[in-house]
XYZ file of C-alpha atoms in Angstrom:
618
model
C -17.503 16.944 -92.975
C -19.176 19.159 -95.542
C -22.939 19.245 -95.901
C -24.022 16.309 -98.029
C -26.631 17.119 -100.657
C -29.585 14.817 -100.880
C -28.775 11.935 -103.195
C -31.353 10.441 -105.452
C -33.571 8.199 -103.337
C -33.908 4.616 -104.468
C -37.407 3.516 -103.646
C -38.162 -0.147 -103.117
C -41.359 -1.012 -104.911
C -43.939 -2.712 -102.757
C -44.678 -5.340 -105.408
C -41.025 -6.415 -105.743
C -40.298 -10.164 -105.768
C -38.538 -9.925 -102.396
C -41.851 -9.224 -100.673
C -43.048 -12.747 -101.428
C -39.893 -14.561 -100.348
C -40.398 -16.387 -97.055
C -37.707 -15.674 -94.476
C -35.348 -18.500 -93.673
C -35.067 -17.364 -90.083
C -37.256 -18.048 -87.070
C -40.054 -15.783 -85.910
C -38.904 -12.487 -84.433
C -35.648 -12.403 -86.393
C -35.257 -9.960 -89.276
C -35.109 -11.720 -92.676
C -31.803 -10.472 -94.106
C -30.657 -11.694 -97.512
C -28.147 -14.509 -97.358
C -25.291 -12.571 -98.954
C -25.370 -9.965 -96.161
C -25.364 -12.365 -93.212
C -22.261 -12.762 -91.064
C -21.957 -16.427 -90.097
C -21.244 -17.400 -86.522
C -22.721 -14.422 -84.681
C -25.742 -14.077 -82.426
C -29.046 -12.290 -82.905
C -28.984 -8.692 -81.634
C -30.685 -8.026 -78.302
C -31.966 -4.485 -77.697
C -34.897 -5.438 -75.478
C -36.817 -2.189 -75.076
C -39.079 -3.859 -72.539
C -36.309 -5.022 -70.243
C -34.590 -1.643 -70.329
C -37.682 -0.063 -68.768
C -39.066 -2.943 -66.715
C -39.719 -2.626 -62.991
C -36.985 -4.977 -61.894
C -34.418 -2.696 -63.513
C -35.770 0.476 -61.962
C -36.398 -0.774 -58.448
C -32.882 -1.716 -57.413
C -33.449 -5.493 -57.454
C -30.369 -7.663 -57.723
C -29.637 -9.091 -61.131
C -29.108 -12.741 -61.917
C -26.162 -13.928 -63.981
C -28.450 -14.377 -66.977
C -29.490 -10.746 -66.750
C -25.974 -9.383 -66.382
C -25.724 -8.307 -70.032
C -29.372 -7.393 -70.418
C -31.527 -4.431 -69.490
C -30.414 -0.975 -68.478
C -27.134 0.389 -67.166
C -28.822 2.159 -64.263
C -25.729 3.563 -62.577
C -23.927 4.913 -65.617
C -21.896 8.031 -64.837
C -22.217 10.552 -67.664
C -20.316 13.390 -66.029
C -17.496 14.777 -68.153
C -14.045 15.998 -67.141
C -13.613 19.728 -66.450
C -11.173 22.100 -68.128
C -7.816 22.642 -66.430
C -8.270 26.424 -66.398
C -11.776 27.819 -65.947
C -12.184 31.115 -67.734
C -14.380 33.869 -66.320
C -17.454 34.515 -68.450
C -16.647 38.230 -68.520
C -13.593 37.646 -70.753
C -14.913 34.788 -72.952
C -15.815 37.313 -75.678
C -12.878 39.744 -75.997
C -14.922 41.807 -78.503
C -17.437 42.746 -75.815
C -15.837 45.513 -73.751
C -19.049 46.178 -71.794
C -18.859 43.036 -69.685
C -17.255 43.407 -66.293
C -16.556 40.806 -63.655
C -18.611 41.662 -60.549
C -15.785 40.423 -58.306
C -12.820 41.956 -60.144
C -9.886 40.090 -61.666
C -8.063 39.832 -58.320
C -10.931 38.305 -56.339
C -12.648 36.223 -59.017
C -12.239 32.465 -58.563
C -12.060 32.030 -62.342
C -9.132 32.955 -64.575
C -8.979 36.252 -66.486
C -5.777 35.308 -68.320
C -6.869 34.501 -71.889
C -3.341 33.664 -73.091
C -2.765 31.175 -70.254
C -6.161 29.609 -71.009
C -5.351 29.286 -74.737
C -1.968 27.733 -73.945
C -3.592 25.007 -71.812
C -6.542 24.470 -74.167
C -6.611 21.298 -76.342
C -5.642 21.703 -79.977
C -8.392 23.082 -82.211
C -10.658 20.734 -84.108
C -9.998 21.030 -87.829
C -12.419 22.876 -90.075
C -14.870 25.756 -89.754
C -16.807 26.243 -86.523
C -20.329 24.896 -87.289
C -21.939 27.524 -85.048
C -20.026 30.397 -86.667
C -20.976 29.053 -90.107
C -24.643 28.855 -89.101
C -25.224 32.211 -87.351
C -22.244 34.409 -88.271
C -20.582 34.538 -84.869
C -19.666 32.105 -82.100
C -21.217 32.620 -78.633
C -18.564 30.320 -77.110
C -15.902 32.953 -77.831
C -12.306 31.943 -77.085
C -13.554 28.687 -75.522
C -14.660 27.400 -78.938
C -12.996 24.147 -80.021
C -12.831 25.504 -83.592
C -11.405 28.835 -82.407
C -8.809 29.122 -85.177
C -11.553 29.517 -87.772
C -12.873 32.764 -86.244
C -10.075 34.266 -84.117
C -7.292 36.707 -84.979
C -4.346 35.977 -82.634
C -2.621 39.226 -83.584
C -5.475 41.473 -82.476
C -6.876 39.057 -79.894
C -10.369 39.606 -81.310
C -13.024 37.265 -82.642
C -14.215 37.385 -86.253
C -17.872 38.199 -86.843
C -19.859 38.533 -90.044
C -20.702 42.152 -90.811
C -24.123 43.259 -89.631
C -24.852 40.027 -87.750
C -27.297 40.358 -84.868
C -25.793 38.964 -81.676
C -28.769 37.659 -79.793
C -28.745 35.489 -76.676
C -30.235 32.030 -77.306
C -30.553 32.804 -81.006
C -33.287 30.749 -82.640
C -34.498 29.265 -79.349
C -37.659 30.185 -77.462
C -39.300 29.644 -74.057
C -36.225 30.687 -72.066
C -36.971 32.188 -68.662
C -34.613 34.429 -66.735
C -32.640 33.557 -63.620
C -34.593 36.261 -61.780
C -37.894 34.574 -62.661
C -36.594 31.184 -61.524
C -35.536 32.828 -58.282
C -39.086 34.135 -57.822
C -40.411 30.618 -58.322
C -37.909 29.196 -55.859
C -38.925 31.754 -53.241
C -42.654 31.263 -54.000
C -42.962 34.941 -54.857
C -44.223 34.662 -58.447
C -47.903 35.709 -58.466
C -50.261 32.966 -59.655
C -53.712 34.424 -59.060
C -55.653 32.169 -61.451
C -54.315 28.847 -60.204
C -54.678 29.949 -56.559
C -58.442 30.364 -57.033
C -58.770 27.217 -59.124
C -56.982 25.204 -56.435
C -59.389 26.522 -53.770
C -62.316 25.383 -55.874
C -60.853 21.926 -56.570
C -59.925 21.505 -52.900
C -63.536 22.206 -51.932
C -64.735 19.582 -54.409
C -62.343 17.037 -52.895
C -63.569 17.820 -49.368
C -67.222 17.361 -50.332
C -66.484 14.150 -52.233
C -64.395 12.764 -49.369
C -67.250 13.424 -46.938
C -69.692 11.597 -49.191
C -67.324 8.673 -49.791
C -66.748 8.163 -46.046
C -70.479 7.715 -45.366
C -72.492 4.524 -45.366
C -75.230 4.181 -47.949
C -77.909 5.023 -45.343
C -75.991 8.097 -44.129
C -75.489 9.274 -47.701
C -79.232 9.075 -48.402
C -80.160 11.034 -45.251
C -77.230 13.450 -45.248
C -77.700 17.153 -45.645
C -74.350 18.416 -46.934
C -72.609 21.497 -45.559
C -74.306 24.316 -47.444
C -71.288 26.621 -47.175
C -68.980 24.089 -48.795
C -71.431 23.270 -51.556
C -72.158 26.944 -52.191
C -68.431 27.689 -52.333
C -67.923 24.871 -54.789
C -70.795 25.885 -57.050
C -69.854 29.573 -56.834
C -66.251 28.921 -57.827
C -67.277 26.505 -60.547
C -69.513 29.139 -62.094
C -66.518 31.456 -62.338
C -64.102 28.934 -63.820
C -65.034 28.051 -67.331
C -62.451 27.055 -69.871
C -61.458 30.164 -71.772
C -60.992 30.561 -75.493
C -58.208 28.194 -76.525
C -55.852 28.168 -79.473
C -57.137 25.728 -82.064
C -55.265 22.493 -82.678
C -55.387 20.654 -85.969
C -54.054 17.123 -85.599
C -55.923 15.609 -88.539
C -53.301 13.606 -90.468
C -50.562 15.509 -88.627
C -47.120 13.899 -88.524
C -46.462 13.651 -84.792
C -43.297 12.754 -82.891
C -43.954 11.360 -79.427
C -42.495 12.894 -76.256
C -39.245 10.960 -75.782
C -36.946 10.669 -72.788
C -33.259 11.622 -73.249
C -33.194 11.439 -77.061
C -36.212 13.720 -77.560
C -34.103 16.805 -76.946
C -34.217 20.112 -78.838
C -31.611 19.210 -81.532
C -33.423 15.919 -82.285
C -36.810 17.628 -82.518
C -35.321 20.316 -84.750
C -33.941 17.583 -87.027
C -37.350 15.905 -87.166
C -38.916 19.209 -88.236
C -36.554 19.318 -91.210
C -37.661 15.760 -92.055
C -41.386 16.502 -92.206
C -42.694 16.355 -88.627
C -45.644 18.683 -87.916
C -45.884 18.267 -84.136
C -43.160 17.740 -81.535
C -43.223 17.541 -77.745
C -40.805 18.392 -74.980
C -39.342 15.648 -72.867
C -41.633 14.943 -69.915
C -41.270 17.622 -67.220
C -42.279 17.044 -63.616
C -44.753 19.651 -62.383
C -43.299 20.125 -58.894
C -39.715 20.985 -59.981
C -41.196 23.353 -62.578
C -43.068 25.394 -60.002
C -40.003 25.263 -57.737
C -37.906 26.951 -60.456
C -35.570 24.018 -61.154
C -33.001 24.883 -63.843
C -32.945 21.364 -65.257
C -36.745 21.152 -65.459
C -37.146 24.553 -67.122
C -34.629 23.453 -69.761
C -37.245 20.969 -71.038
C -39.904 23.417 -72.374
C -37.278 25.233 -74.448
C -37.817 24.809 -78.164
C -36.404 25.912 -81.470
C -38.445 28.548 -83.265
C -38.980 26.083 -86.152
C -41.060 23.888 -83.806
C -43.780 26.498 -83.331
C -46.656 26.272 -83.994
C -46.946 22.584 -83.221
C -44.861 22.368 -80.049
C -46.348 20.751 -76.951
C -45.041 20.646 -73.396
C -45.704 17.403 -71.536
C -45.939 17.350 -67.745
C -46.387 14.622 -65.136
C -48.000 15.046 -61.733
C -50.328 13.347 -59.267
C -51.598 16.513 -57.557
C -54.140 18.952 -58.967
C -52.497 21.924 -57.212
C -49.169 21.147 -58.890
C -50.866 20.792 -62.281
C -52.689 24.126 -61.895
C -49.577 26.065 -60.913
C -47.422 24.410 -63.598
C -50.060 25.224 -66.235
C -50.252 28.880 -65.190
C -46.447 29.145 -65.010
C -46.057 27.776 -68.541
C -48.872 29.977 -69.830
C -47.371 33.070 -68.199
C -43.651 32.529 -68.741
C -43.482 30.980 -72.225
C -44.575 32.321 -75.581
C -44.272 29.387 -77.974
C -46.386 26.512 -76.631
C -49.207 25.066 -78.739
C -50.550 22.551 -76.209
C -50.043 21.305 -72.684
C -50.073 17.505 -72.444
C -50.705 15.472 -69.284
C -48.723 12.227 -69.136
C -50.986 9.402 -67.934
C -49.037 6.612 -69.611
C -45.448 6.552 -68.340
C -44.858 3.054 -66.884
C -41.646 3.580 -64.903
C -41.772 2.718 -61.206
C -40.365 6.035 -59.998
C -43.464 7.870 -61.268
C -45.963 5.065 -60.675
C -45.170 4.845 -56.962
C -45.866 8.569 -56.607
C -49.249 8.215 -58.321
C -48.034 9.881 -61.528
C -47.957 8.673 -65.132
C -49.885 5.436 -65.704
C -50.929 5.317 -62.018
C -53.595 7.903 -62.882
C -55.358 5.285 -65.014
C -56.486 3.620 -61.780
C -57.547 6.934 -60.247
C -59.820 8.539 -62.855
C -61.342 11.109 -60.483
C -57.894 12.481 -59.738
C -56.985 12.496 -63.440
C -60.153 14.387 -64.352
C -59.565 16.885 -61.557
C -56.019 17.505 -62.814
C -57.216 17.969 -66.404
C -59.905 20.428 -65.308
C -57.413 22.384 -63.246
C -54.966 22.546 -66.142
C -57.679 23.762 -68.528
C -58.810 26.457 -66.092
C -55.237 27.640 -65.463
C -53.591 27.424 -68.887
C -55.133 30.490 -70.494
C -55.345 30.075 -74.269
C -53.120 26.968 -74.332
C -55.266 23.866 -75.007
C -54.838 20.815 -72.779
C -54.379 17.277 -74.132
C -53.802 13.900 -72.490
C -51.806 10.746 -73.302
C -52.914 7.424 -71.788
C -52.342 3.675 -72.053
C -54.968 0.940 -72.315
C -54.741 0.335 -68.578
C -52.420 -0.802 -65.839
C -53.098 -4.567 -66.032
C -53.034 -6.633 -69.230
C -56.439 -8.188 -68.581
C -58.136 -4.994 -67.407
C -58.216 -2.351 -70.152
C -59.886 0.799 -68.848
C -59.197 3.306 -71.626
C -62.587 2.954 -73.334
C -64.604 3.920 -70.255
C -61.993 6.424 -69.153
C -62.120 8.236 -72.495
C -65.912 8.530 -72.192
C -65.474 10.296 -68.856
C -62.693 12.537 -70.181
C -64.891 13.586 -73.103
C -67.962 14.300 -70.974
C -66.308 15.871 -67.926
C -63.315 17.841 -69.244
C -62.394 20.196 -72.078
C -59.390 18.355 -73.522
C -58.517 19.144 -77.130
C -56.998 15.751 -77.955
C -56.524 12.259 -76.542
C -53.626 9.967 -77.422
C -53.847 6.241 -76.673
C -50.814 3.957 -76.546
C -52.132 0.505 -77.378
C -50.402 -1.296 -74.515
C -50.913 -1.660 -70.769
C -48.384 -0.609 -68.153
C -47.795 -4.265 -67.290
C -47.158 -5.118 -70.910
C -44.453 -2.471 -71.439
C -43.045 -3.313 -74.899
C -43.862 -7.021 -74.893
C -46.202 -8.062 -77.707
C -47.490 -5.768 -80.406
C -49.638 -2.725 -79.712
C -53.373 -3.497 -79.864
C -54.657 -1.392 -82.748
C -58.050 -3.121 -82.653
C -58.576 -1.697 -79.182
C -57.278 1.703 -80.310
C -59.871 1.598 -83.097
C -62.667 0.826 -80.607
C -61.730 3.817 -78.483
C -61.444 5.955 -81.616
C -65.041 5.079 -82.417
C -66.076 6.411 -78.998
C -64.413 9.751 -79.747
C -65.917 9.842 -83.236
C -69.431 9.290 -81.851
C -68.895 12.010 -79.259
C -67.767 14.521 -81.902
C -70.785 13.718 -84.067
C -73.116 14.290 -81.098
C -71.422 17.621 -80.403
C -71.995 18.715 -83.996
C -75.713 18.006 -83.622
C -75.926 19.971 -80.353
C -76.800 23.536 -81.329
C -75.548 24.882 -77.992
C -72.059 23.475 -78.605
C -71.697 24.172 -82.292
C -68.608 26.374 -81.780
C -66.662 23.775 -79.834
C -63.853 22.244 -81.940
C -63.701 18.459 -82.296
C -61.616 16.381 -79.886
C -58.808 14.756 -81.852
C -57.916 11.122 -81.260
C -54.367 9.899 -81.887
C -53.117 6.301 -81.842
C -49.668 5.286 -80.667
C -47.636 2.091 -80.813
C -45.397 0.169 -83.241
C -45.612 2.562 -86.198
C -42.488 1.854 -88.267
C -43.586 2.139 -91.909
C -45.734 4.297 -94.143
C -48.083 1.322 -94.405
C -48.553 1.274 -90.614
C -49.278 5.012 -90.584
C -51.731 5.054 -93.481
C -53.497 1.901 -92.261
C -54.158 3.641 -88.943
C -55.405 6.977 -90.316
C -57.695 5.187 -92.766
C -59.805 4.364 -89.690
C -62.466 7.086 -89.421
C -62.019 7.314 -85.647
C -58.253 7.820 -85.722
C -57.079 11.293 -86.706
C -53.345 10.654 -86.651
C -50.520 8.491 -85.320
C -47.922 9.476 -82.742
C -44.579 7.897 -83.665
C -41.951 7.085 -81.033
C -39.298 4.384 -81.606
C -40.044 4.381 -85.326
C -38.871 8.003 -85.569
C -35.751 7.267 -83.512
C -34.626 4.267 -85.539
C -35.714 5.751 -88.881
C -35.807 9.582 -88.629
C -36.989 9.954 -92.232
C -40.190 7.987 -91.522
C -42.389 10.996 -92.362
C -40.708 11.332 -95.753
C -41.833 7.756 -96.417
C -45.319 8.600 -95.157
C -45.485 11.525 -97.576
C -44.081 9.491 -100.489
C -46.145 6.390 -99.565
C -43.208 4.152 -100.376
C -40.073 2.700 -98.770
C -36.970 4.812 -99.249
C -33.730 2.872 -99.427
C -31.578 5.586 -97.900
C -27.893 5.344 -98.744
C -25.300 5.279 -95.988
C -24.131 8.777 -96.986
C -27.678 10.141 -96.657
C -28.041 8.588 -93.217
C -24.673 9.981 -92.178
C -25.824 13.420 -93.344
C -28.732 13.270 -90.863
C -26.287 12.560 -88.036
C -24.102 15.440 -89.220
C -27.089 17.790 -89.223
C -28.000 16.629 -85.715
C -24.415 17.302 -84.558
C -24.571 20.859 -85.933
C -27.924 21.523 -84.263
C -26.506 20.092 -81.025
C -23.514 22.466 -81.130
C -25.802 25.443 -81.717
C -27.835 24.359 -78.696
C -25.132 23.283 -76.198
C -22.258 25.393 -77.543
C -18.983 24.723 -79.351
C -16.792 24.830 -76.236
C -15.503 21.696 -74.468
C -18.720 21.271 -72.481
C -20.899 21.755 -75.560
C -18.871 19.346 -77.713
C -18.976 16.670 -74.996
C -22.736 17.170 -74.558
C -23.291 16.996 -78.321
C -21.176 13.830 -78.511
C -22.981 12.181 -75.616
C -26.467 12.849 -77.017
C -25.393 11.912 -80.538
C -24.270 8.549 -79.113
C -27.690 8.212 -77.444
C -29.302 8.916 -80.833
C -27.090 6.364 -82.599
C -28.097 3.802 -79.969
C -31.406 3.793 -81.879
C -30.389 4.617 -85.465
C -27.928 1.682 -85.553
C -30.924 -0.627 -85.288
C -32.150 0.347 -88.752
C -31.767 -2.442 -91.312
C -31.593 -1.062 -94.878
C -34.639 -2.249 -96.803
C -32.377 -3.147 -99.726
C -30.814 -6.036 -97.815
C -34.089 -7.492 -96.492
C -35.634 -10.578 -98.053
C -39.146 -9.264 -97.603
C -41.100 -6.154 -96.650
C -42.542 -4.672 -94.549
C -39.851 -4.534 -91.861
C -41.131 -5.051 -88.333
C -40.184 -2.888 -85.391
C -39.627 -5.726 -82.941
C -37.676 -8.053 -85.238
C -34.031 -8.445 -84.209
C -31.346 -8.873 -86.853
C -28.703 -11.586 -86.946
C -25.162 -10.239 -87.500
C -25.053 -8.557 -90.892
C -22.797 -6.493 -93.109
C -23.846 -3.575 -95.248
C -23.414 -2.905 -98.935
C -20.360 -0.799 -98.124
C -18.124 -0.129 -95.133
C -20.035 2.966 -94.032
C -23.346 1.099 -94.004
C -21.732 -1.627 -91.891
C -20.355 0.971 -89.475
C -23.743 2.688 -89.120
C -25.275 -0.677 -88.180
C -22.693 -1.525 -85.521
C -24.068 -2.264 -82.048
C -20.709 -1.512 -80.394
C -20.837 1.882 -78.667
C -17.147 2.417 -79.434
C -18.107 2.541 -83.119
C -20.758 5.118 -82.227
C -18.034 7.307 -80.755
C -16.018 6.870 -83.977
C -18.999 8.187 -85.935
C -19.236 11.259 -83.687
C -15.553 11.974 -84.353
C -16.376 12.607 -88.015
C -18.211 15.796 -86.960
C -16.985 16.638 -83.453
C -13.290 15.867 -83.630
C -11.474 13.161 -81.716
C -12.978 12.359 -78.336
C -10.643 13.553 -75.602
C -9.428 11.552 -72.634
C -11.975 13.339 -70.482
C -14.955 12.038 -72.474
C -16.790 8.918 -71.348
C -19.971 7.262 -72.558
C -21.712 4.223 -71.145
C -24.610 3.008 -73.307
C -28.069 2.763 -71.810
C -28.488 -0.842 -72.913
C -26.059 -3.390 -71.460
C -26.204 -5.445 -74.645
C -24.205 -2.675 -76.352
C -21.491 -2.642 -73.657
C -18.938 -5.044 -75.006
C -15.405 -4.914 -76.232
C -15.171 -5.161 -79.989
C -13.577 -8.467 -81.011
């Protein structure tokens, strides 16, 4: 499909009559105009809470009622392999410098290009999106659009004149296989974090000794002078160095997102007005062990920098220190390093990571200090929830300690507890209270002549932001510098355009389809235009559509504003394409991908994350 130019946007005025019409449907159900309702269906069930709840991540047996709800935990997303595997040394017939280290006779992969082409599926029609974007195709003869840039008579690939063939073109923060090998063998020097860890270990030892004593012993105890001297000596050497300055005031921020928050999605969001993006959450231990899959997460597109943050999760200060130094040393395009203290999933919580740190503030503070000491000029930030239990919010007191005992550059608060997950609305009154704490701290710092050069600590709210009204209402609070948007940016990727325009934009179906097309092109540039790359692009585009299909066009709603947690009854769009884009059947999602990625082959499979989408179309 050709690139669709931006159509004229039809804004829906906030004072339109529809805003005052009371919905005819019960609470929690989206108020769709009568003429767009499909009679006889059932209300959609996405259930974000159930998809991430503990009973669906702990292996508990499901009841019959839950059979079609929650998360498909055991979905197999592996794709079929090619019949003939071609050796990488012959993928680009133009490059005569590449040689197979094993030789054609001993190599376990094929060197016969003609045999490979004969067994290869028929080309996808049209011009190769990667070739069109960068002037050559890194996938070579494996490209699914090969006919658009291959001369069968000469056996050579077409390339635009003067094009620079650069590995990982446009992408940054790649590290070499040799460096990963050093990490795996524990041979990469990390002198800063080694010393920081010794200091933090000594602090833990002294604190553990004090905590094991009775009150009387603590009062009469004379601590080990060597340990205390070592701790104070090391502490005097480790001060947070000069950090790059952040500016999150009124910044348009996309939250770190699992699975869908990949590089192509973040790149798309940058084109739609986002100022700050984050990597998917990376685990600190696999990072310092040189895991290929974990080091894929800090990669970014050059358009994301500055304003790209890497988020890590850990429960150990030594892991945090080494991961911070590794990222500081091995990457070049990271604006901040964010500690995840909010993830609610059981896998992390049981290991003391994510939201478990909310109940262990001393450990959290130790990790944040270690990260700040070890991260060089990269500033450290933290993301937290209100608390673990619904009735025991701890964020207000915790933020006071973070401000007074660490050097974080920003704090983000998700206005829910771990127990709450996605049930009930985010508590923005509580977020405002914590924002006031940060505001007071910044004002005190300004009055302190000794700390006049220290930049302010930014405070960011998070939770249920789905409209420009939500965003502007939040930032109008003096204590809240910005809003981090998560599901709102998945369901409605143009949310920051609405924030900028301060009005609802009734995007046409063709405009929305154009965003999916742009995502598909970015995905092919990232994963490649060969069979593997096309299948990866298709899979992640389906994951993206599993959120975008939930968008209800504002033009068919009885009243505004739309609410993030309202579920629609069955509805039809104003045209066939709008109806298709709103389908909750994953087989329709695959049909949409075929508009840009060609027909899905027999080897492609996709099982949706949410069981409510796994049904046969009637």
